[in-house]
Tab-separated table of C-alpha atoms in Angstrom:
chain	number	residue	atom	x	y	z
A	1	MET	CA	0.050	-0.256	-0.009
A	2	ALA	CA	1.110	3.131	-1.016
A	3	ALA	CA	2.529	5.742	2.160
A	4	ASP	CA	-0.021	8.199	0.555
A	5	ASP	CA	-3.740	5.968	0.313
A	6	LEU	CA	-2.602	5.923	4.232
A	7	SER	CA	-4.744	9.376	5.247
A	8	VAL	CA	-7.204	8.546	2.977
A	9	ILE	CA	-8.292	4.989	4.709
A	10	LEU	CA	-6.964	5.489	8.853
A	11	PRO	CA	-9.877	6.800	11.332
A	12	ARG	CA	-8.722	10.435	11.869
A	13	VAL	CA	-8.410	11.801	15.344
A	14	LEU	CA	-8.992	15.559	15.994
A	15	ILE	CA	-6.006	16.775	19.045
A	16	VAL	CA	-6.135	20.432	20.424
A	17	SER	CA	-2.769	22.216	20.317
A	18	ARG	CA	-1.484	24.147	23.068
A	19	ARG	CA	0.463	27.410	23.296
A	20	THR	CA	3.124	28.463	23.693
A	21	VAL	CA	6.290	31.544	23.542
A	22	ARG	CA	9.136	30.967	21.893
A	23	LYS	CA	12.026	33.564	21.362
A	24	ASN	CA	9.291	36.124	21.516
A	25	LYS	CA	6.520	33.855	19.357
A	26	PHE	CA	3.825	31.718	19.796
A	27	VAL	CA	4.499	28.252	18.623
A	28	ASP	CA	1.610	25.391	19.132
A	29	PHE	CA	2.545	22.143	20.875
A	30	VAL	CA	1.152	17.985	21.263
A	31	GLY	CA	3.300	16.355	23.441
A	32	GLU	CA	4.727	13.499	20.868
A	33	TYR	CA	3.781	10.346	23.491
A	34	HIS	CA	-0.339	11.322	22.005
A	35	LEU	CA	0.970	10.876	18.902
A	36	ASP	CA	3.701	8.580	18.528
A	37	LEU	CA	0.651	5.940	20.577
A	38	ILE	CA	-2.073	7.284	18.654
A	39	VAL	CA	0.012	6.302	15.127
A	40	GLY	CA	0.823	3.423	16.327
A	41	TYR	CA	-2.210	1.200	17.462
A	42	GLY	CA	-3.416	2.446	13.586
A	43	ALA	CA	-4.981	5.857	13.420
A	44	VAL	CA	-4.161	9.526	11.694
A	45	PRO	CA	-3.418	12.520	15.045
A	46	VAL	CA	-4.847	15.570	12.719
A	47	ILE	CA	-3.363	18.773	14.790
A	48	VAL	CA	-6.771	22.148	15.457
A	49	PRO	CA	-3.975	24.679	15.373
A	50	ARG	CA	-5.137	27.368	18.453
A	51	VAL	CA	-5.494	30.981	16.229
A	52	THR	CA	-8.334	33.223	17.160
A	53	GLY	CA	-11.703	31.846	15.407
A	54	ILE	CA	-10.350	28.068	13.814
A	55	HIS	CA	-13.918	27.293	16.933
A	56	MET	CA	-16.065	28.861	13.471
A	57	LEU	CA	-14.135	26.249	11.177
A	58	LEU	CA	-14.178	23.090	13.398
A	59	GLU	CA	-16.145	20.988	10.301
A	60	SER	CA	-13.848	22.075	7.515
A	61	PHE	CA	-11.943	19.639	9.499
A	62	GLU	CA	-14.776	16.417	8.478
A	63	PRO	CA	-14.623	13.871	8.078
A	64	PHE	CA	-12.875	12.955	11.726
A	65	HIS	CA	-13.592	9.920	13.764
A	66	GLY	CA	-12.087	10.723	17.612
A	67	VAL	CA	-11.131	13.610	19.792
A	68	LEU	CA	-8.322	13.655	22.289
A	69	LEU	CA	-8.293	16.749	24.784
A	70	CYS	CA	-4.556	16.450	26.777
A	71	GLU	CA	-3.327	20.443	28.070
A	72	GLY	CA	-3.609	22.967	28.215
A	73	GLU	CA	-4.283	26.263	30.698
A	74	ASP	CA	-7.128	25.900	33.415
A	75	ILE	CA	-11.397	26.446	31.832
A	76	ASP	CA	-12.784	28.983	32.244
A	77	PRO	CA	-14.416	29.118	35.417
A	78	SER	CA	-17.586	31.629	34.324
A	79	LEU	CA	-18.070	28.182	32.455
A	80	TYR	CA	-19.260	26.102	35.223
A	81	GLU	CA	-19.734	27.927	38.383
A	82	ASP	CA	-22.121	30.939	38.587
A	83	ASP	CA	-21.311	31.555	42.071
A	84	SER	CA	-17.269	32.468	43.054
A	85	SER	CA	-16.089	29.270	44.797
A	86	GLY	CA	-15.876	30.891	47.960
A	87	LEU	CA	-12.240	32.038	47.660
A	88	ALA	CA	-10.474	35.404	49.078
A	89	PRO	CA	-8.956	37.941	46.899
A	90	GLU	CA	-5.823	37.777	48.532
A	91	GLU	CA	-6.068	32.911	47.684
A	92	MET	CA	-7.091	33.628	43.972
A	93	GLU	CA	-4.449	35.681	43.641
A	94	GLU	CA	-1.531	32.979	45.808
A	95	ILE	CA	-3.217	30.358	43.605
A	96	ARG	CA	-2.373	32.802	40.215
A	97	ARG	CA	1.566	33.835	41.180
A	98	LEU	CA	1.783	29.497	42.969
A	99	HIS	CA	0.654	28.267	39.336
A	100	ALA	CA	1.538	30.680	36.279
A	101	GLY	CA	2.397	28.273	34.399
A	102	ASP	CA	-2.427	27.813	34.058
A	103	THR	CA	-3.355	30.207	35.519
A	104	ALA	CA	-3.422	32.763	32.706
A	105	ILE	CA	-7.253	31.835	31.001
A	106	ASP	CA	-7.072	31.098	26.726
A	107	LYS	CA	-10.806	31.467	25.838
A	108	GLU	CA	-10.380	30.304	22.492
A	109	LYS	CA	-8.860	27.274	23.618
A	110	ASP	CA	-11.684	26.567	25.916
A	111	SER	CA	-14.394	27.302	22.779
A	112	ILE	CA	-12.429	24.616	20.438
A	113	GLU	CA	-12.390	21.889	22.959
A	114	LEU	CA	-15.962	22.292	24.003
A	115	ARG	CA	-17.249	22.597	20.740
A	116	LEU	CA	-15.538	19.643	19.910
A	117	ALA	CA	-16.403	17.281	23.189
A	118	LYS	CA	-20.539	18.121	22.458
A	119	ILE	CA	-19.447	17.542	19.309
A	120	CYS	CA	-18.396	14.017	20.196
A	121	LEU	CA	-21.269	13.857	23.123
A	122	GLU	CA	-23.895	14.784	20.605
A	123	ARG	CA	-22.950	11.878	17.554
A	124	ASN	CA	-21.033	9.904	20.314
A	125	MET	CA	-18.036	10.086	18.824
A	126	PRO	CA	-14.927	8.361	20.694
A	127	TYR	CA	-13.669	10.391	23.306
A	128	LEU	CA	-10.609	10.294	25.092
A	129	GLY	CA	-9.679	13.063	27.876
A	130	ILE	CA	-6.131	13.493	29.424
A	131	CYS	CA	-6.021	16.031	32.883
A	132	ARG	CA	-7.007	18.830	31.070
A	133	GLY	CA	-9.277	16.972	28.603
A	134	SER	CA	-11.169	14.656	31.018
A	135	GLN	CA	-12.589	17.930	32.618
A	136	VAL	CA	-13.459	19.755	29.617
A	137	LEU	CA	-15.720	16.856	28.780
A	138	ASN	CA	-16.960	17.552	32.242
A	139	VAL	CA	-17.919	20.505	31.855
A	140	ALA	CA	-19.295	20.327	29.017
A	141	CYS	CA	-21.541	17.553	30.016
A	142	GLY	CA	-22.786	19.634	32.657
A	143	GLY	CA	-20.244	18.649	36.135
A	144	THR	CA	-18.453	21.526	37.588
A	145	LEU	CA	-14.098	22.647	39.082
A	146	TYR	CA	-12.320	22.766	42.110
A	147	GLN	CA	-10.803	26.209	41.062
A	148	ASP	CA	-7.631	25.148	43.470
A	149	ILE	CA	-7.370	21.500	44.740
A	150	GLY	CA	-5.058	22.913	47.379
A	151	LYS	CA	-7.423	25.261	49.012
A	152	GLU	CA	-10.795	23.859	48.225
A	153	LEU	CA	-10.640	20.739	49.339
A	154	SER	CA	-7.017	19.346	50.512
A	155	SER	CA	-7.728	21.480	54.203
A	156	LYS	CA	-10.836	19.865	54.461
A	157	VAL	CA	-9.373	16.612	54.828
A	158	PRO	CA	-7.013	15.378	57.140
A	159	GLU	CA	-3.847	15.532	57.413
A	160	GLU	CA	-3.618	11.880	56.539
A	161	HIS	CA	-5.523	11.891	53.443
A	162	ARG	CA	-4.361	14.728	52.234
A	163	VAL	CA	-2.145	14.527	49.024
A	164	ALA	CA	0.320	16.610	46.533
A	165	HIS	CA	-1.112	16.564	42.908
A	166	ILE	CA	1.643	18.844	41.238
A	167	ASP	CA	5.259	18.556	42.414
A	168	TYR	CA	6.819	21.637	40.866
A	169	ASP	CA	10.554	19.870	41.772
A	170	ASN	CA	9.559	16.286	40.827
A	171	TYR	CA	8.071	17.101	37.715
A	172	ASP	CA	7.776	13.161	35.479
A	173	GLY	CA	8.531	11.895	38.991
A	174	HIS	CA	6.033	12.632	41.178
A	175	ARG	CA	2.993	9.819	41.714
A	176	HIS	CA	0.422	9.612	44.183
A	177	LYS	CA	-1.417	6.828	44.895
A	178	VAL	CA	-5.444	5.789	43.501
A	179	ARG	CA	-7.696	3.427	44.658
A	180	VAL	CA	-9.571	2.064	40.976
A	181	VAL	CA	-13.076	1.259	41.215
A	182	GLU	CA	-13.788	-2.614	40.615
A	183	GLY	CA	-15.487	-3.236	37.610
A	184	THR	CA	-14.380	-0.231	35.583
A	185	PRO	CA	-12.527	-0.617	32.282
A	186	LEU	CA	-10.350	1.376	34.441
A	187	HIS	CA	-9.644	-2.100	37.037
A	188	ARG	CA	-9.761	-4.987	33.550
A	189	TRP	CA	-6.409	-2.850	31.933
A	190	PHE	CA	-4.614	-2.868	35.365
A	191	LYS	CA	-5.784	-5.423	36.626
A	192	ASP	CA	-2.526	-7.665	36.848
A	193	SER	CA	-0.388	-4.888	38.077
A	194	LEU	CA	-3.376	-4.569	40.928
A	195	GLU	CA	-3.245	-7.791	41.563
A	196	GLY	CA	0.462	-7.639	41.904
A	197	GLU	CA	0.663	-6.044	45.251
A	198	GLY	CA	1.451	-7.596	47.635
A	199	ASP	CA	-1.538	-6.393	50.144
A	200	GLY	CA	-4.288	-7.023	47.382
A	201	ARG	CA	-5.499	-3.326	47.307
A	202	MET	CA	-6.740	-2.131	45.109
A	203	GLU	CA	-3.877	0.489	44.428
A	204	ILE	CA	-2.153	2.078	41.452
A	205	LEU	CA	0.405	4.788	41.317
A	206	VAL	CA	-0.253	7.662	38.836
A	207	ASN	CA	1.180	11.111	37.482
A	208	SER	CA	0.039	14.934	38.663
A	209	TYR	CA	0.530	17.795	37.622
A	210	HIS	CA	-2.542	19.593	37.918
A	211	HIS	CA	-3.709	22.086	40.833
A	212	GLN	CA	-7.700	21.772	39.916
A	213	GLY	CA	-9.976	18.993	38.858
A	214	VAL	CA	-13.453	17.635	39.218
A	215	LYS	CA	-15.540	18.468	42.163
A	216	ARG	CA	-19.348	18.134	41.378
A	217	LEU	CA	-19.515	14.374	38.666
A	218	ALA	CA	-21.699	15.378	35.468
A	219	GLN	CA	-24.274	12.963	36.068
A	220	ARG	CA	-24.012	10.829	33.570
A	221	PHE	CA	-20.035	9.869	34.351
A	222	VAL	CA	-19.216	6.757	36.004
A	223	PRO	CA	-15.656	7.850	38.801
A	224	MET	CA	-12.778	5.130	37.974
A	225	ALA	CA	-9.935	6.485	40.359
A	226	PHE	CA	-10.238	8.036	43.708
A	227	ALA	CA	-6.752	10.287	45.246
A	228	TYR	CA	-6.953	9.110	48.694
A	229	ASP	CA	-8.184	12.684	49.276
A	230	GLY	CA	-11.244	11.935	47.822
A	231	LEU	CA	-10.588	13.583	44.349
A	232	ILE	CA	-11.865	11.545	41.239
A	233	GLU	CA	-9.420	11.035	38.875
A	234	GLY	CA	-10.655	8.581	36.265
A	235	PHE	CA	-14.563	8.309	34.909
A	236	TYR	CA	-16.478	7.167	32.543
A	237	ASP	CA	-19.706	6.530	30.060
A	238	PRO	CA	-20.719	3.302	30.878
A	239	ASN	CA	-23.354	3.869	28.277
A	240	VAL	CA	-21.426	4.854	25.867
A	241	TYR	CA	-18.129	1.881	26.370
A	242	ASN	CA	-18.297	-0.087	24.009
A	243	PRO	CA	-15.058	0.131	21.941
A	244	GLU	CA	-15.579	-3.230	19.239
A	245	GLU	CA	-19.501	-1.113	19.051
A	246	GLY	CA	-17.232	2.241	18.079
A	247	LYS	CA	-18.216	3.545	21.476
A	248	PHE	CA	-15.547	5.339	23.867
A	249	ILE	CA	-16.273	8.836	25.740
A	250	MET	CA	-13.505	8.913	28.933
A	251	GLY	CA	-11.656	10.729	30.952
A	252	LEU	CA	-8.609	10.401	33.413
A	253	GLN	CA	-6.997	13.018	35.207
A	254	PHE	CA	-3.204	11.200	35.428
A	255	HIS	CA	-1.343	11.186	32.393
A	256	PRO	CA	-1.000	7.555	31.615
A	257	GLU	CA	1.410	7.832	28.361
A	258	ARG	CA	4.023	9.599	30.624
A	259	MET	CA	4.015	6.921	32.652
A	260	ARG	CA	7.270	5.158	32.237
A	261	ARG	CA	9.882	3.842	34.236
A	262	PRO	CA	13.326	6.459	34.550
A	263	GLY	CA	15.689	6.527	31.234
A	264	SER	CA	13.559	4.590	29.540
A	265	ASP	CA	10.133	4.450	27.040
A	266	GLU	CA	9.335	1.628	29.447
A	267	PHE	CA	5.823	2.070	30.980
A	268	HIS	CA	5.544	1.350	34.352
A	269	TYR	CA	2.500	-0.672	34.380
A	270	PRO	CA	1.478	-3.066	30.764
A	271	GLY	CA	-2.013	-1.085	30.933
A	272	CYS	CA	-0.708	2.469	31.253
A	273	PRO	CA	-1.310	2.193	27.023
A	274	PHE	CA	-4.284	0.497	26.956
A	275	ALA	CA	-5.883	4.684	27.281
A	276	TYR	CA	-5.182	4.998	23.872
A	277	LYS	CA	-5.498	1.510	22.483
A	278	GLU	CA	-9.309	0.795	23.773
A	279	PHE	CA	-9.547	4.952	22.755
A	280	VAL	CA	-8.292	4.445	19.129
A	281	LYS	CA	-10.201	0.776	18.356
A	282	ALA	CA	-13.588	2.407	19.329
A	283	VAL	CA	-11.950	4.769	16.530
A	284	ILE	CA	-11.351	2.100	14.060
A	285	ALA	CA	-15.311	1.017	14.904
A	286	TYR	CA	-16.770	4.039	14.777
A	287	GLN	CA	-15.061	4.804	10.712
A	288	LYS	CA	-15.801	1.999	9.839
A	289	LYS	CA	-19.547	2.561	11.036
A	290	ALA	CA	-19.114	6.020	9.310
A	291	ASP	CA	-18.544	4.777	6.166
A	292	SER	CA	-20.888	2.056	5.769
A	293	LEU	CA	-23.171	4.625	6.218
A	294	ALA	CA	-22.235	7.111	3.750
A	295	ARG	CA	-21.636	4.720	0.822
A	296	VAL	CA	-25.022	5.722	-1.605
A	297	ALA	CA	-24.280	6.604	-5.050
A	298	LYS	CA	-23.346	10.005	-5.495
A	299	PRO	CA	-25.617	12.246	-7.701
A	300	LEU	CA	-25.060	12.936	-11.324
A	301	LYS	CA	-23.910	15.599	-11.951
A	302	LEU	CA	-26.513	17.743	-14.544
A	303	ASP	CA	-26.160	19.801	-16.845
A	304	GLN	CA	-28.271	23.530	-17.382
A	305	GLU	CA	-30.962	22.220	-19.075
A	306	MET	CA	-31.361	18.925	-17.534
A	307	GLU	CA	-30.846	20.700	-13.688
A	308	LYS	CA	-33.592	22.843	-14.954
A	309	LYS	CA	-36.623	19.867	-15.943
A	310	ARG	CA	-35.564	18.764	-12.281
A	311	LYS	CA	-36.513	21.579	-10.700
A	312	MET	CA	-40.093	22.071	-12.527
A	313	ILE	CA	-40.738	18.078	-11.426
A	314	LEU	CA	-40.001	18.880	-8.260
A	315	ARG	CA	-42.118	21.855	-7.933
A	316	SER	CA	-44.538	19.498	-9.539
A	317	PHE	CA	-44.704	16.935	-6.833
A	318	SER	CA	-44.676	20.072	-4.498
A	319	LEU	CA	-47.503	21.489	-5.849
A	320	ALA	CA	-49.557	18.393	-5.763
A	321	ARG	CA	-48.418	17.170	-2.318
A	322	ASN	CA	-49.949	20.557	-1.333
A	323	MET	CA	-53.146	20.396	-3.870
A	324	TYR	CA	-53.620	17.048	-1.383
A	325	GLY	CA	-52.365	17.255	1.804
A	326	ARG	CA	-53.477	20.891	2.623
A	327	GLY	CA	-56.871	20.260	-0.133
A	328	ASN	CA	-55.621	23.482	-1.521
A	329	ARG	CA	-57.289	25.152	-4.878
A	330	MET	CA	-55.150	26.321	-7.440
A	331	SER	CA	-55.576	29.008	-10.190
A	332	PRO	CA	-56.050	27.219	-13.910
A	333	LEU	CA	-52.891	29.374	-14.056
A	334	ARG	CA	-50.697	26.800	-12.114
A	335	GLU	CA	-52.501	23.634	-14.093
A	336	SER	CA	-48.541	23.879	-16.503
A	337	GLU	CA	-46.879	22.810	-13.638
A	338	LEU	CA	-48.104	19.922	-12.889
A	339	LYS	CA	-47.278	18.785	-16.106
A	340	PRO	CA	-43.747	18.080	-15.893
A	341	GLY	CA	-44.955	15.486	-12.358
A	342	ALA	CA	-47.128	14.396	-14.696
A	343	GLU	CA	-45.145	13.727	-17.568
A	344	PHE	CA	-42.506	12.523	-15.965
A	345	LEU	CA	-44.210	9.703	-13.549
A	346	GLU	CA	-46.071	7.991	-16.927
A	347	SER	CA	-42.445	7.828	-18.976
A	348	ASN	CA	-40.601	6.439	-15.855
A	349	THR	CA	-43.300	3.472	-14.958
A	350	VAL	CA	-40.709	0.941	-12.832
A	351	LEU	CA	-41.226	3.153	-9.477
A	352	SER	CA	-40.703	0.292	-6.994
A	353	SER	CA	-43.962	-0.248	-4.175
A	354	GLN	CA	-41.936	1.557	-1.693
A	355	GLN	CA	-41.699	4.459	-4.337
A	356	GLU	CA	-45.244	4.305	-4.713
A	357	ASN	CA	-45.879	3.760	-1.648
A	358	ARG	CA	-43.765	6.980	-0.562
A	359	LEU	CA	-45.542	9.587	-2.779
A	360	ILE	CA	-49.404	8.116	-1.482
A	361	GLN	CA	-48.008	8.741	1.785
A	362	MET	CA	-46.505	12.170	0.768
A	363	GLY	CA	-50.086	13.311	-0.483
A	364	ALA	CA	-51.222	10.982	-3.559
A	365	THR	CA	-49.040	10.800	-7.381
A	366	VAL	CA	-48.184	13.541	-9.462
A	367	ARG	CA	-50.311	11.135	-11.455
A	368	ASN	CA	-53.504	11.115	-10.122
A	369	ALA	CA	-52.546	14.865	-8.801
A	370	PHE	CA	-52.910	16.451	-12.551
A	371	SER	CA	-56.295	13.590	-13.361
A	372	CYS	CA	-57.945	15.522	-10.305
A	373	PHE	CA	-56.536	18.409	-11.645
A	374	GLU	CA	-58.706	17.689	-14.865
A	375	LYS	CA	-61.745	16.101	-12.841
A	376	LEU	CA	-62.139	18.985	-10.589
A	377	LYS	CA	-62.407	21.012	-13.938
A	378	LEU	CA	-64.926	19.891	-15.528
A	379	ILE	CA	-66.515	19.745	-11.855
A	380	ALA	CA	-66.228	23.290	-12.701
A	381	GLU	CA	-67.473	23.429	-15.981
A	382	LYS	CA	-70.743	21.532	-15.327
A	383	GLN	CA	-71.198	23.825	-12.506
A	384	ASN	CA	-71.112	26.962	-14.768
A	385	LEU	CA	-73.373	25.986	-17.555
A	386	ALA	CA	-75.589	25.151	-14.463
A	387	ARG	CA	-76.093	28.172	-13.497
A	388	LYS	CA	-76.238	29.731	-16.458
A	389	VAL	CA	-79.654	27.517	-16.599
A	390	MET	CA	-80.891	27.802	-13.890
A	391	GLU	CA	-80.707	32.118	-13.719
A	392	ARG	CA	-82.991	31.475	-17.038
A	393	MET	CA	-86.046	30.060	-14.842
A	394	SER	CA	-88.436	31.599	-13.022
A	395	VAL	CA	-88.858	31.437	-9.091
A	396	GLU	CA	-91.818	29.119	-8.907
A	397	GLN	CA	-89.945	25.947	-11.544
A	398	LEU	CA	-85.965	27.353	-8.580
A	399	ASN	CA	-88.824	26.536	-6.462
A	400	ASP	CA	-89.768	23.147	-7.591
A	401	LEU	CA	-86.318	21.976	-8.448
A	402	MET	CA	-85.889	22.499	-5.133
A	403	SER	CA	-88.726	20.508	-3.528
A	404	PHE	CA	-87.520	17.494	-6.322
A	405	TYR	CA	-83.796	17.222	-5.090
A	406	HIS	CA	-84.872	17.663	-1.396
A	407	MET	CA	-87.046	14.487	-2.490
A	408	MET	CA	-84.719	12.660	-3.833
A	409	GLY	CA	-83.066	12.838	-0.589
A	410	GLN	CA	-85.296	11.789	1.450
A	411	ILE	CA	-86.174	8.818	-0.583
A	412	SER	CA	-82.155	7.977	-1.285
A	413	SER	CA	-82.095	8.644	2.334
A	414	GLU	CA	-84.461	5.732	2.968
A	415	VAL	CA	-82.681	3.136	0.900
A	416	LEU	CA	-79.343	3.580	1.904
A	417	GLU	CA	-80.667	3.125	4.811
A	418	ARG	CA	-82.193	-0.395	4.633
A	419	LYS	CA	-79.107	-2.089	1.999
A	420	LEU	CA	-76.760	-0.800	5.057
A	421	HIS	CA	-79.684	-2.546	7.451
A	422	GLY	CA	-79.822	-5.610	5.207
A	423	ILE	CA	-75.906	-5.742	5.618
A	424	VAL	CA	-75.602	-5.472	8.409
A	425	ASN	CA	-77.347	-8.656	9.090
A	426	GLU	CA	-75.683	-10.626	7.160
A	427	PHE	CA	-73.093	-10.055	8.853
A	428	ALA	CA	-74.243	-10.741	11.888
A	429	ILE	CA	-76.379	-14.483	9.966
């Protein structure tokens, strides 16, 4: 297979870049570990640059079959909190000083990523959120965040349960324990490592690079892991989890792609890459489903004359539908507009029964509509002729005529009643 064919065949995963400053200029980047794992498991990463206005152009990246959102700055708190977190101004200032690299809110990145998260939720498209990406997913579904774990959570738990969620002096080496929830995907991925622990407890050590986290988990999600201070470290939607069927919506607060042994690319646990492996498996399945739904005959490209005829036929069908469905009367001037549709159906008699039924459900076929129009026209002519005859009749003649039709109406009613009564009796016998 030619290398230039791969981008056409392989599914596409969108990843939003993060902005930084290098040599006095903005530079967009994505961690290489993410890209390596996506490619390694059989998908193509497509980087969405953090550029002003790009959230209005996301349709230009179609088709895509999954979204991976990862690191970034703090999410604008106005997107998830109606009231303040209760932090004093001096506390907020201290937070900004301690976490200067994260607290500069990037509203453009927020707009891009929240829109992508909502697209995934609307389409049930695979979504994997790592660190900030898990927070974006929770906010997109109505959840909230701690604006600062140290100020809002750690200070409220016993000292023995407090957890350091970031260590700038030991950035990549810092780890803390999390309790894994049994029966969740995370438990299945790390099962061998959990069982291998000496005391058999459901714990693993994870890295940690964040000062914010999930405060109120959105209702649709189920936790997969907790830190000792109670912070949710992973969650997923069990109703949208079946990678083989293209279903995968999940958030992890830690970075499994960076959980490697010192000085090596070897993962600390065999289960570390499984989030990416299962995510890409879902992306591939999603692409197959999308492609099967899209395999329809491409429309023929018509020249100007054929396109004009097509529009006339469609117009004819529309008039017929209105005429039957709404009981609209049509002026003689529009009679000619019904003819193209009638002629089309007369010359195309190979319509399937399903097509004929669909036309009837719309209000009748154009062929019948045109025929009905002719009948209505004939009735109108007879009515006009009758009026002209009656206008020349005297009052006595009109009175006798009305009495005659009244008598005939009564006789018709009596005869009809007897006939209907006889039919009922026959069914009763």
